[in-house]
Coordinates of C-alpha atoms in Angstrom, one line a residue:
X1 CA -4.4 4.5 -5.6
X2 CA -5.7 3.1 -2.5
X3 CA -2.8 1.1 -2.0
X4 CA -0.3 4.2 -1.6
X5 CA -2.8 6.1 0.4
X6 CA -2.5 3.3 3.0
X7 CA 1.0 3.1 2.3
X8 CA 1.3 6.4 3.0
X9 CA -1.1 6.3 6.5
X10 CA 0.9 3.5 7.6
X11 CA 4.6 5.1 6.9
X12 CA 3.1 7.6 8.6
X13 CA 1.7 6.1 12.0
X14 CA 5.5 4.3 11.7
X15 CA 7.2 8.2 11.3
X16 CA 5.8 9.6 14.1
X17 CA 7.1 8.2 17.8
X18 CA 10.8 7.3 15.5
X19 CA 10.7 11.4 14.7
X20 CA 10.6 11.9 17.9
X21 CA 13.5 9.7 19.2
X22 CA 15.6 10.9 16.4
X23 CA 14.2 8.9 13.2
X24 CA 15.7 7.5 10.1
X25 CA 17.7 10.2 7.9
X26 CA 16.5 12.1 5.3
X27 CA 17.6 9.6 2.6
X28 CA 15.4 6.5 4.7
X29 CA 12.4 9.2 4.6
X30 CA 12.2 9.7 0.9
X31 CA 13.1 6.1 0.3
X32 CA 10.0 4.7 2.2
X33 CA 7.5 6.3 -0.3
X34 CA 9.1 3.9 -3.1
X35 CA 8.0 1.0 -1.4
X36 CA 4.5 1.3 -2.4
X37 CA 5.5 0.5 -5.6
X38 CA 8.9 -1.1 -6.0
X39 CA 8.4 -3.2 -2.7
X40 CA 10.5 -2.8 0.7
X41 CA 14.1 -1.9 0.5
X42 CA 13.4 -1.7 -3.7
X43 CA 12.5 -5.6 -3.8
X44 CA 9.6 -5.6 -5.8
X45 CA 7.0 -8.1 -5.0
X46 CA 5.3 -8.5 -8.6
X47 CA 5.3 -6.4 -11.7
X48 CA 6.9 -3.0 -10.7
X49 CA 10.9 -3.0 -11.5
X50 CA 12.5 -3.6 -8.4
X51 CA 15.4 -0.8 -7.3
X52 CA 17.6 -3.5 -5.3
X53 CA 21.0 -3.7 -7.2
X54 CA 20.6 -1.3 -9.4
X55 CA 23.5 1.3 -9.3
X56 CA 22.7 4.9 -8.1
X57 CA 23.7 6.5 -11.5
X58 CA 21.1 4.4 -13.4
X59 CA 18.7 4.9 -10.4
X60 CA 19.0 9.0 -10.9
X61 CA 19.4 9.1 -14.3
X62 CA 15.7 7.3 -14.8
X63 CA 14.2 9.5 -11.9
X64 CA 15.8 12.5 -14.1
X65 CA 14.2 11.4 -17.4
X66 CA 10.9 10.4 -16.0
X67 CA 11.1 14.6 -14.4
X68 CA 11.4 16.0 -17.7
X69 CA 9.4 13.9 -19.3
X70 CA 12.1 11.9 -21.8
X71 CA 10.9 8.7 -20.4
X72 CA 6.8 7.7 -20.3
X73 CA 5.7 5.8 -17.2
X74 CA 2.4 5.5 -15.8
X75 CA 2.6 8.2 -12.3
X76 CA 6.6 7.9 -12.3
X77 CA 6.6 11.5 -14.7
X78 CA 4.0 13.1 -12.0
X79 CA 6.3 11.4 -8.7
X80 CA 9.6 12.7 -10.2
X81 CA 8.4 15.7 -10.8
X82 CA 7.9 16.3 -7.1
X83 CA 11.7 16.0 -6.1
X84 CA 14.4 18.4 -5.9
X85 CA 17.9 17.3 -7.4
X86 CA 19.4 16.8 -4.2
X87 CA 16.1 14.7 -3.5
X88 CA 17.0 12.7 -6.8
X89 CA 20.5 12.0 -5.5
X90 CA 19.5 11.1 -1.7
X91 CA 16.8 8.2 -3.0
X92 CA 18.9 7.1 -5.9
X93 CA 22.1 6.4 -3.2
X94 CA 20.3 5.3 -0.8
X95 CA 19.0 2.1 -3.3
X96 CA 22.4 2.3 -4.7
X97 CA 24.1 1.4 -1.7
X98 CA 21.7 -1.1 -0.5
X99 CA 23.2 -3.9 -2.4
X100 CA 26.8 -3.0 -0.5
X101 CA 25.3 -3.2 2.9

């Protein structure tokens, strides 16, 4: 838990003077509070599954089961939960794609 809170102060100090000179897209934003867990740019650096390569289908289909519950995790259910669909689809193309860059 501490680990995400200063993950979360630290994206946060980062978000400020680039919101202001424009900032990363909305896609970027949600994408950042993955990294806590699944590592930067969804290369895991130990036991969490890493998002890198994965396609965005499977990537949106998980975050969908783990929002309703069909598949168990340990806080995924409870972080699903707190997207929209459209929020779903911006995070799970924005690891989809990253692969292709």
């Amino acid at each position: 838990m501490k680990k995400l809170f200063y993950s979360i102060i630290l994206m946060s100090i980062w978000l400020l003077p680039n919101l202001a000179i424009g900032g990363p897209d909305r896609a970027t934003l949600l994408s950042m509070s993955c990294a806590a867990c699944h590592g930067t740019d969804g290369k895991s650096p130990g036991a969490m599954p890493g998002l890198y390569g994965k396609s965005s289908e499977y990537i949106e289909d998980q975050m969908i089961h783990f929002r309703n519950d069909e598949r168990k995790g340990t806080v995924m259910n409870r972080i699903a939960k707190g997207y929209t669909e459209a929020d779903i689809k911006l995070i799970a193309s924005y690891f989809g794609n990253l692969a292709n860059k």
